[in-house]
PDB file of C-alpha atoms in Angstrom:
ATOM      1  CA  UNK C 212      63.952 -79.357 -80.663  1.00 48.00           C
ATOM      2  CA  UNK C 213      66.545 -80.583 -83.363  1.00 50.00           C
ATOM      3  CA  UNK C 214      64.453 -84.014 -85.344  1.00 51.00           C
ATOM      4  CA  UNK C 215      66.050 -87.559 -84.456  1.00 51.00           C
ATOM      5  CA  UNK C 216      68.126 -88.784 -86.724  1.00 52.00           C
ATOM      6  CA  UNK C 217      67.381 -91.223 -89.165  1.00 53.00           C
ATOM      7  CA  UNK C 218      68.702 -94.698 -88.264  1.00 52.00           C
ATOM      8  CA  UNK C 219      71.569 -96.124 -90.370  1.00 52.00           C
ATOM      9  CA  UNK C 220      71.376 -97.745 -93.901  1.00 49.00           C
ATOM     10  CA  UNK C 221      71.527-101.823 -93.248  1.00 47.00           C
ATOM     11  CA  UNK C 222      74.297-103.673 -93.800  1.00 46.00           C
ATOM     12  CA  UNK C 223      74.626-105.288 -96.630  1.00 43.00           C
ATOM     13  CA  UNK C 224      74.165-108.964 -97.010  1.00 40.00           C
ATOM     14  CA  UNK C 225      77.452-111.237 -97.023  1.00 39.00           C
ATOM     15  CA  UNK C 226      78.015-112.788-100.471  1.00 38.00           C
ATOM     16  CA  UNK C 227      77.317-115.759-101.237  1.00 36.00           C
ATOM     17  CA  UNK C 228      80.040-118.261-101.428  1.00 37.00           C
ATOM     18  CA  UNK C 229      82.542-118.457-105.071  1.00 35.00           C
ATOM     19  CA  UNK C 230      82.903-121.948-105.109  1.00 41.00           C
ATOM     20  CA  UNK C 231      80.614-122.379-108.453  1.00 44.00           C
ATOM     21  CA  UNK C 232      80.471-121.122-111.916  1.00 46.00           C
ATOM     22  CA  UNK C 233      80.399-117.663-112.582  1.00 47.00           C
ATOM     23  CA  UNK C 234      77.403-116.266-112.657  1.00 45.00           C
ATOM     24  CA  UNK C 235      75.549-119.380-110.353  1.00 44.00           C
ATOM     25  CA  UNK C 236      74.804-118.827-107.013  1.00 46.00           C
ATOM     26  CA  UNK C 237      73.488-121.832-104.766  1.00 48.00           C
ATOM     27  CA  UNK C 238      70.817-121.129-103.102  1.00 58.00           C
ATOM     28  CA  UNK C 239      68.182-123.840-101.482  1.00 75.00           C
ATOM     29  CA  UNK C 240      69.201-127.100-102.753  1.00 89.00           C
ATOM     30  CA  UNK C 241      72.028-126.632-105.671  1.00 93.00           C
ATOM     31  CA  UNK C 242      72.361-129.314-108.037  1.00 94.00           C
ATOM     32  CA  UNK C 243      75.370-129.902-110.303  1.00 94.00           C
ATOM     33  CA  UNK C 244      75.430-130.740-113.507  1.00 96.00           C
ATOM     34  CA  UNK C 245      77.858-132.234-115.945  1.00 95.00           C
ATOM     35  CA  UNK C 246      77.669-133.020-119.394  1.00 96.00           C
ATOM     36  CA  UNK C 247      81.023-134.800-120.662  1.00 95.00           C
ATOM     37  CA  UNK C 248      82.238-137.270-123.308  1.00 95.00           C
ATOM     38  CA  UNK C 249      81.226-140.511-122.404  1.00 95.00           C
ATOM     39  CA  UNK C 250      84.052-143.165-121.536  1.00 92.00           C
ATOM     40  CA  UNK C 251      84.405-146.940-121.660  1.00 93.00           C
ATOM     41  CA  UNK C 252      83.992-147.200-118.127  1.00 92.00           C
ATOM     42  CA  UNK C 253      80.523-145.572-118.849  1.00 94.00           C
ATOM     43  CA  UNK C 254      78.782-148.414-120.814  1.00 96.00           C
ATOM     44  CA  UNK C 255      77.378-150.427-117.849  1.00 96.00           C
ATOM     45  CA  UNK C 256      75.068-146.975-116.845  1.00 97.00           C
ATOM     46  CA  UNK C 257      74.560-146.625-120.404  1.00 97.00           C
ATOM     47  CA  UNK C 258      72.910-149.933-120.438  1.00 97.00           C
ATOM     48  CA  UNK C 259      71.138-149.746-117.561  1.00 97.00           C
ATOM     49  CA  UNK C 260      69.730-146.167-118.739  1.00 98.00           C
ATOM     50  CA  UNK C 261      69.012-147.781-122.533  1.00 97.00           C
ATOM     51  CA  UNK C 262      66.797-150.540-120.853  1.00 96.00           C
ATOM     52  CA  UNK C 263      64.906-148.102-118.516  1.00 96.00           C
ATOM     53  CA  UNK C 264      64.271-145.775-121.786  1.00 96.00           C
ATOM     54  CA  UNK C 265      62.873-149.203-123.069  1.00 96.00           C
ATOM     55  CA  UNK C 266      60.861-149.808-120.684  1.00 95.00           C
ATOM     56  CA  UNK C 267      59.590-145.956-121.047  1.00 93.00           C
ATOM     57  CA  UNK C 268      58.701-146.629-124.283  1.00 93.00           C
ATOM     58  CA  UNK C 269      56.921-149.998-123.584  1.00 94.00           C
ATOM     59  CA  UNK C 270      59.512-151.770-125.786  1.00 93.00           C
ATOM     60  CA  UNK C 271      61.970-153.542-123.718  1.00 92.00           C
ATOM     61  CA  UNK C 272      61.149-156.667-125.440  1.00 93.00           C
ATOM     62  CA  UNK C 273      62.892-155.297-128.318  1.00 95.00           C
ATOM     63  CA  UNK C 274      65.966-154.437-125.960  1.00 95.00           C
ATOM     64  CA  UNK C 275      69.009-156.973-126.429  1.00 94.00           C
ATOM     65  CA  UNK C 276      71.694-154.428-126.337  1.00 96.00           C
ATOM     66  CA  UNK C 277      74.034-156.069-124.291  1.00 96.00           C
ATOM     67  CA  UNK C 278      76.955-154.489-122.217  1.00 97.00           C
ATOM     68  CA  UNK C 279      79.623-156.387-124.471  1.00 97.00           C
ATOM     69  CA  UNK C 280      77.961-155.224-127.548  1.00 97.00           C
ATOM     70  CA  UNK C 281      78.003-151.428-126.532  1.00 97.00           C
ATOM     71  CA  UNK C 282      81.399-151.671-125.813  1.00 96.00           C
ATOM     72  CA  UNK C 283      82.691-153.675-129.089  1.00 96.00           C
ATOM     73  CA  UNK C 284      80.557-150.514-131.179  1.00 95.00           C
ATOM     74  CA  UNK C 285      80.301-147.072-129.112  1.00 95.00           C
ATOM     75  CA  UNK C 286      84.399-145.966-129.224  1.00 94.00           C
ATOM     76  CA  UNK C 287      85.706-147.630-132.512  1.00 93.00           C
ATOM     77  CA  UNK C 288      85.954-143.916-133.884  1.00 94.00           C
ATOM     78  CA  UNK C 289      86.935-140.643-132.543  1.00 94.00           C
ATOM     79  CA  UNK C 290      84.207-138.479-131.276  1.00 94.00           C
ATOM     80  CA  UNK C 291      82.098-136.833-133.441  1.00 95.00           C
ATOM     81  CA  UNK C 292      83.006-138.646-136.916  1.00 93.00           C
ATOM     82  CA  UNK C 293      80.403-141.445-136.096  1.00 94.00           C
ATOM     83  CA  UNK C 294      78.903-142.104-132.972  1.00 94.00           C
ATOM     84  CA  UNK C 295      78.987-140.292-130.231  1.00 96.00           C
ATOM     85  CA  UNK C 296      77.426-139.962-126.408  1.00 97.00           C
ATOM     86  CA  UNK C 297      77.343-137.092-124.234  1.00 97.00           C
ATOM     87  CA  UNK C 298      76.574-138.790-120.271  1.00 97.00           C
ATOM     88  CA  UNK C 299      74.941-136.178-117.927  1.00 97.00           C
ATOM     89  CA  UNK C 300      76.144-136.633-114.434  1.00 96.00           C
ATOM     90  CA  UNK C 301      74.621-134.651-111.470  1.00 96.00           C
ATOM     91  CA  UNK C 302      75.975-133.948-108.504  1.00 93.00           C
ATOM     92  CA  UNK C 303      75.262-132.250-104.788  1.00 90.00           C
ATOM     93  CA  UNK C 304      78.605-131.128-104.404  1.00 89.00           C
ATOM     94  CA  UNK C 305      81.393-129.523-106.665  1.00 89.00           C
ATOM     95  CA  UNK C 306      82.771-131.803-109.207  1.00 85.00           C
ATOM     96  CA  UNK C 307      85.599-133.850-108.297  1.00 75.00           C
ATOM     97  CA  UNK C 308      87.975-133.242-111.827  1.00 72.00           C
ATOM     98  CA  UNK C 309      89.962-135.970-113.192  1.00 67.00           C
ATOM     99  CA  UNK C 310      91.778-136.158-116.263  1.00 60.00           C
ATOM    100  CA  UNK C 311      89.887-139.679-117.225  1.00 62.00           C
ATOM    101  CA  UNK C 312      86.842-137.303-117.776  1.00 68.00           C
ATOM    102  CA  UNK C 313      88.978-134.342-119.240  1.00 74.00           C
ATOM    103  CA  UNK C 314      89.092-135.480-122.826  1.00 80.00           C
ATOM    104  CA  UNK C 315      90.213-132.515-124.807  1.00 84.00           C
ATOM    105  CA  UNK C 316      87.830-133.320-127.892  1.00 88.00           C
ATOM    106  CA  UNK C 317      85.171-132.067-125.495  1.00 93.00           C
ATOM    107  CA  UNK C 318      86.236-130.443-122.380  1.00 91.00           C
ATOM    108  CA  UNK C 319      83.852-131.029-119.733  1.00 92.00           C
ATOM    109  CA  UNK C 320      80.615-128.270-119.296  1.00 92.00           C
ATOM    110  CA  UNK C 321      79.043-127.958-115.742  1.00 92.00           C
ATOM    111  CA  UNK C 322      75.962-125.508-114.531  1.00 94.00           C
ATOM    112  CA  UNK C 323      74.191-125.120-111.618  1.00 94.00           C
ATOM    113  CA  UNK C 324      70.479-125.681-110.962  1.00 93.00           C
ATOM    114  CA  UNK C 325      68.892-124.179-108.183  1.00 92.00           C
ATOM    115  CA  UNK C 326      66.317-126.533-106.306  1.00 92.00           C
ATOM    116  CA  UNK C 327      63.276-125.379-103.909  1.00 89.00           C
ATOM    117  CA  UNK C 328      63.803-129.174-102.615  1.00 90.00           C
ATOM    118  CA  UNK C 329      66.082-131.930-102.678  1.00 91.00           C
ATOM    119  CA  UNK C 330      65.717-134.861-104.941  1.00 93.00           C
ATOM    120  CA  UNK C 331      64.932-138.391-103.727  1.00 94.00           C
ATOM    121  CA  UNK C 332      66.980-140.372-106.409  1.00 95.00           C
ATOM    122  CA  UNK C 333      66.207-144.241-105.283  1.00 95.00           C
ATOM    123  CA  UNK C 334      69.520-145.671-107.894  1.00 95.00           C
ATOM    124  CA  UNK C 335      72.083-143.290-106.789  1.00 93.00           C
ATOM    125  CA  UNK C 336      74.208-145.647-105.850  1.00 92.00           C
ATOM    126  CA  UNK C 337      73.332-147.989-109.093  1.00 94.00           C
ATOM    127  CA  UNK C 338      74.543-145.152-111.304  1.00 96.00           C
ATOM    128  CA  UNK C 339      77.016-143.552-109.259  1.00 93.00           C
ATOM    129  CA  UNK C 340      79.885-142.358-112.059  1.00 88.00           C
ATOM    130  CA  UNK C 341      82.833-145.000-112.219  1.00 74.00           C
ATOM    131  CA  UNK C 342      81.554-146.939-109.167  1.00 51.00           C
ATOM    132  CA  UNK C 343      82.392-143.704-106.317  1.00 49.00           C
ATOM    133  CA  UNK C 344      86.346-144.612-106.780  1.00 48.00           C
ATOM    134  CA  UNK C 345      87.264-141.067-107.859  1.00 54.00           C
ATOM    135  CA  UNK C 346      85.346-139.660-105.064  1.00 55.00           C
ATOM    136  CA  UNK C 347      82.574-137.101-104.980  1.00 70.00           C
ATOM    137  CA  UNK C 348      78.871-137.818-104.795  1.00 83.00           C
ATOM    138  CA  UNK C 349      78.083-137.525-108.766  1.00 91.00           C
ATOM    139  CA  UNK C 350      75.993-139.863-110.494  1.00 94.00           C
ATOM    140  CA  UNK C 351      74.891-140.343-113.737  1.00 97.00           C
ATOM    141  CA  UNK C 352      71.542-138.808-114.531  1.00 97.00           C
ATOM    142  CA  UNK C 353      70.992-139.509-118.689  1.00 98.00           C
ATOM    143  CA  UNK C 354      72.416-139.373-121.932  1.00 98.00           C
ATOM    144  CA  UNK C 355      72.427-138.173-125.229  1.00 97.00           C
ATOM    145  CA  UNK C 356      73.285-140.012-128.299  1.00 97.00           C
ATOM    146  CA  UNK C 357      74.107-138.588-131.519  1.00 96.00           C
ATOM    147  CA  UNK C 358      75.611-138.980-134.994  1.00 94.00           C
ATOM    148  CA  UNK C 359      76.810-136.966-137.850  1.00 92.00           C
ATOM    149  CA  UNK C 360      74.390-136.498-140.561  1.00 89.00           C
ATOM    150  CA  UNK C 361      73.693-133.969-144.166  1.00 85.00           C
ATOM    151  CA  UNK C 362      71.276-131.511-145.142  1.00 82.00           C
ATOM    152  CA  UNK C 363      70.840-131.479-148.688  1.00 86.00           C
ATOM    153  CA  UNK C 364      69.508-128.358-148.793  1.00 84.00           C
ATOM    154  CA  UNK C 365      71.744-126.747-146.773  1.00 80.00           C
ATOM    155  CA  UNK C 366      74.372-128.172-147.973  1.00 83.00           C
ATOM    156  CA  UNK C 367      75.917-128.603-144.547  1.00 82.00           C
ATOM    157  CA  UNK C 368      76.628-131.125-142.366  1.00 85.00           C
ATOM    158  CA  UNK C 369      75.222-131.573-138.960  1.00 86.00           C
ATOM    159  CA  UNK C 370      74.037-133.831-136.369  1.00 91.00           C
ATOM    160  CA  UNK C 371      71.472-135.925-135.809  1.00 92.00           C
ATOM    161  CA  UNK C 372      69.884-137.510-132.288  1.00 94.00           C
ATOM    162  CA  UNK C 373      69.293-140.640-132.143  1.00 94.00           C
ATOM    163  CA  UNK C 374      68.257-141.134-128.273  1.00 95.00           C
ATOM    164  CA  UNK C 375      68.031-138.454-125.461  1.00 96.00           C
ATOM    165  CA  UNK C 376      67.241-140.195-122.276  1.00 97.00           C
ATOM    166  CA  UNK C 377      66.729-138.430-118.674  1.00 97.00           C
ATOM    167  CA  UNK C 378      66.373-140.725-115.680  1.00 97.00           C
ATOM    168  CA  UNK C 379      62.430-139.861-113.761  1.00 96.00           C
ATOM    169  CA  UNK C 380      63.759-138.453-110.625  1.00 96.00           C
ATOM    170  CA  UNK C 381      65.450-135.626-112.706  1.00 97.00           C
ATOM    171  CA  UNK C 382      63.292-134.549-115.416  1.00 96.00           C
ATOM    172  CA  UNK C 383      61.300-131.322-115.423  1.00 94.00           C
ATOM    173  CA  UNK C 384      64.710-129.706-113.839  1.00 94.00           C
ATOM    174  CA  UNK C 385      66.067-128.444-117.485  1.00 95.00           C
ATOM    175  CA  UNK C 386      68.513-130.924-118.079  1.00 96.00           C
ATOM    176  CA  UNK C 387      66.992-132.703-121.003  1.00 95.00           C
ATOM    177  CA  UNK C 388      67.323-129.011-122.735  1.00 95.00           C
ATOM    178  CA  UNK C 389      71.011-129.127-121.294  1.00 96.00           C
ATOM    179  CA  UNK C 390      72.003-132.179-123.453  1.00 97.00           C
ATOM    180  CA  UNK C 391      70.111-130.858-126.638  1.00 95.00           C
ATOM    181  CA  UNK C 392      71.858-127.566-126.508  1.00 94.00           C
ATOM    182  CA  UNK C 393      75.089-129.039-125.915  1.00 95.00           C
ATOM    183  CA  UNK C 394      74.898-131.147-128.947  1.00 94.00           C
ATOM    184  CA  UNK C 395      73.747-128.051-130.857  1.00 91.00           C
ATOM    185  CA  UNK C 396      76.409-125.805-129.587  1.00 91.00           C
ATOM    186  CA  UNK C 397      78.943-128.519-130.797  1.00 92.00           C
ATOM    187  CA  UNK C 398      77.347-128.920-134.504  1.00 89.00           C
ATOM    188  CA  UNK C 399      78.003-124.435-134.006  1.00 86.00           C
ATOM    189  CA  UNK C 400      81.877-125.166-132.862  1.00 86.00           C
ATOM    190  CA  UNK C 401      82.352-127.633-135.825  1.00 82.00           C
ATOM    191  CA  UNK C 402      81.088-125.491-138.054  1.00 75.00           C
ATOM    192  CA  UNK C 403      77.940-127.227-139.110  1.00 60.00           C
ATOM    193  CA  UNK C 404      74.363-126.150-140.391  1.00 55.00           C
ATOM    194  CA  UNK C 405      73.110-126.904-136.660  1.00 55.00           C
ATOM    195  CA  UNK C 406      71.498-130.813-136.678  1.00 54.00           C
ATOM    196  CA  UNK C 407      68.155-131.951-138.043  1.00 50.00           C
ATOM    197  CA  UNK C 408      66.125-130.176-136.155  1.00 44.00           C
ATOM    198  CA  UNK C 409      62.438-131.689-137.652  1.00 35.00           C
ATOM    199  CA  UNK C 410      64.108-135.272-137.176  1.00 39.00           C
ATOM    200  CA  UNK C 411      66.252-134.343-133.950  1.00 42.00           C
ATOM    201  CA  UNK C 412      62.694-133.277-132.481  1.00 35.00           C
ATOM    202  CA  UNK C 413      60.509-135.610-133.296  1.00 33.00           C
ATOM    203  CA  UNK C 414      62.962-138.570-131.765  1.00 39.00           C
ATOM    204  CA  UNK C 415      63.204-136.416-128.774  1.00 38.00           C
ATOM    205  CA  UNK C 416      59.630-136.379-128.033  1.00 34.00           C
ATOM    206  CA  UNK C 417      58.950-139.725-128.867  1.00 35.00           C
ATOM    207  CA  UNK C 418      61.510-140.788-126.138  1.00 39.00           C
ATOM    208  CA  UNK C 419      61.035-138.282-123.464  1.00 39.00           C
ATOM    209  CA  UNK C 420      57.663-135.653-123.515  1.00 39.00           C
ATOM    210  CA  UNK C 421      58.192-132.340-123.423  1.00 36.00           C
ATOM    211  CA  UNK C 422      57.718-131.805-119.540  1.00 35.00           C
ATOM    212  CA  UNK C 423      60.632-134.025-119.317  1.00 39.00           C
ATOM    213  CA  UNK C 424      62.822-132.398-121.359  1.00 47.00           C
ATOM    214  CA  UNK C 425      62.296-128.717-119.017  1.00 38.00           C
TER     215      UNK C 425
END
């Protein structure tokens, strides 16, 4: 008697959905990410996440940025000749574009994180980018601020960071890293010696640990 045959091969699974960068695929809870050039509109989150990185650091009695003074001394030069902010938005949905946020000193840079569970953020609604009128769900989730700077012994020029700020809710989810490298990769595109990396580091850790920078 002839042997049964052996049952088919399975099918193979369906793939998952192309709706986000190459090389991404959702899976669990996706978060969105967006680093961008930071615009006017942005300086009342920018505020709001300078006085909670005060109160981090157990100095906000030393705080008296005020919205009006960001405003009159953030975007009196172009970006990257003096200083400059990168604002980290996070979203649970695709990016909405808009050509407010496409500035082409800096074109916008988005990744996906992939999430075992979802993320109770408390102020999404307090930081939710440009008030929700341009649609979407993203909010703003941290910044990085950053100026240019020399190494002597280089001989190059370069970048240093001043503040790197995450807010609680999303820290330990790599997006502290995120804002470093993208200041890094810019100092690369510009042509620089990198940025102070003894003095970049030690301001990063003494604003945000190193478990919330992952």
């Amino acid at each position: 008697m002839a042997a049964a045959a052996p049952p088919p091969p399975p099918s193979p699974a369906p793939e998952a959905p192309n709706d986000v960068p190459q090389g991404s695929t959702p899976r669990g809870h996706p978060l969105f990410a967006r680093i961008r050039l930071a615009h006017p509109t942005d300086v009342p989150h920018i505020h709001k996440l300078i006085h909670q990185m005060a109160v981090f650091e157990r100095l906000s009695d030393q705080c008296i940025a005020t919205e009006a003074s960001l405003s009159s001394t953030l975007f009196t030069s172009p970006p990257f000749q003096s200083f400059t902010i990168f604002v980290l938005e996070v979203s649970h949905t695709p990016f909405v574009e808009h050509l407010q946020y496409n500035n082409p000193a800096y074109p916008p840079i988005t990744k996906v994180v992939n999430l075992d569970l979802p993320i109770n953020d408390p102020d999404r609604d307090l930081f939710r980018s440009n008030g929700g009128v341009l649609g979407g769900d993203a909010c703003v989730a941290g910044f990085v601020l950053f100026f240019p700077n020399y190494s002597t012994f280089l001989a190059k020029p370069g970048f240093y960071i001043e503040d790197l700020f995450v807010r609680e809710c999303y820290r330990r989810k790599g997006l502290g890293k995120m804002l470093l490298s993208a200041v890094a990769k810019q100092a690369v595109k510009m042509g620089s010696g990198g940025f102070a990396g003894s003095l970049v580091m030690l301001s990063v850790l003494m604003l945000a640990p190193s478990s919330s920078l992952r």
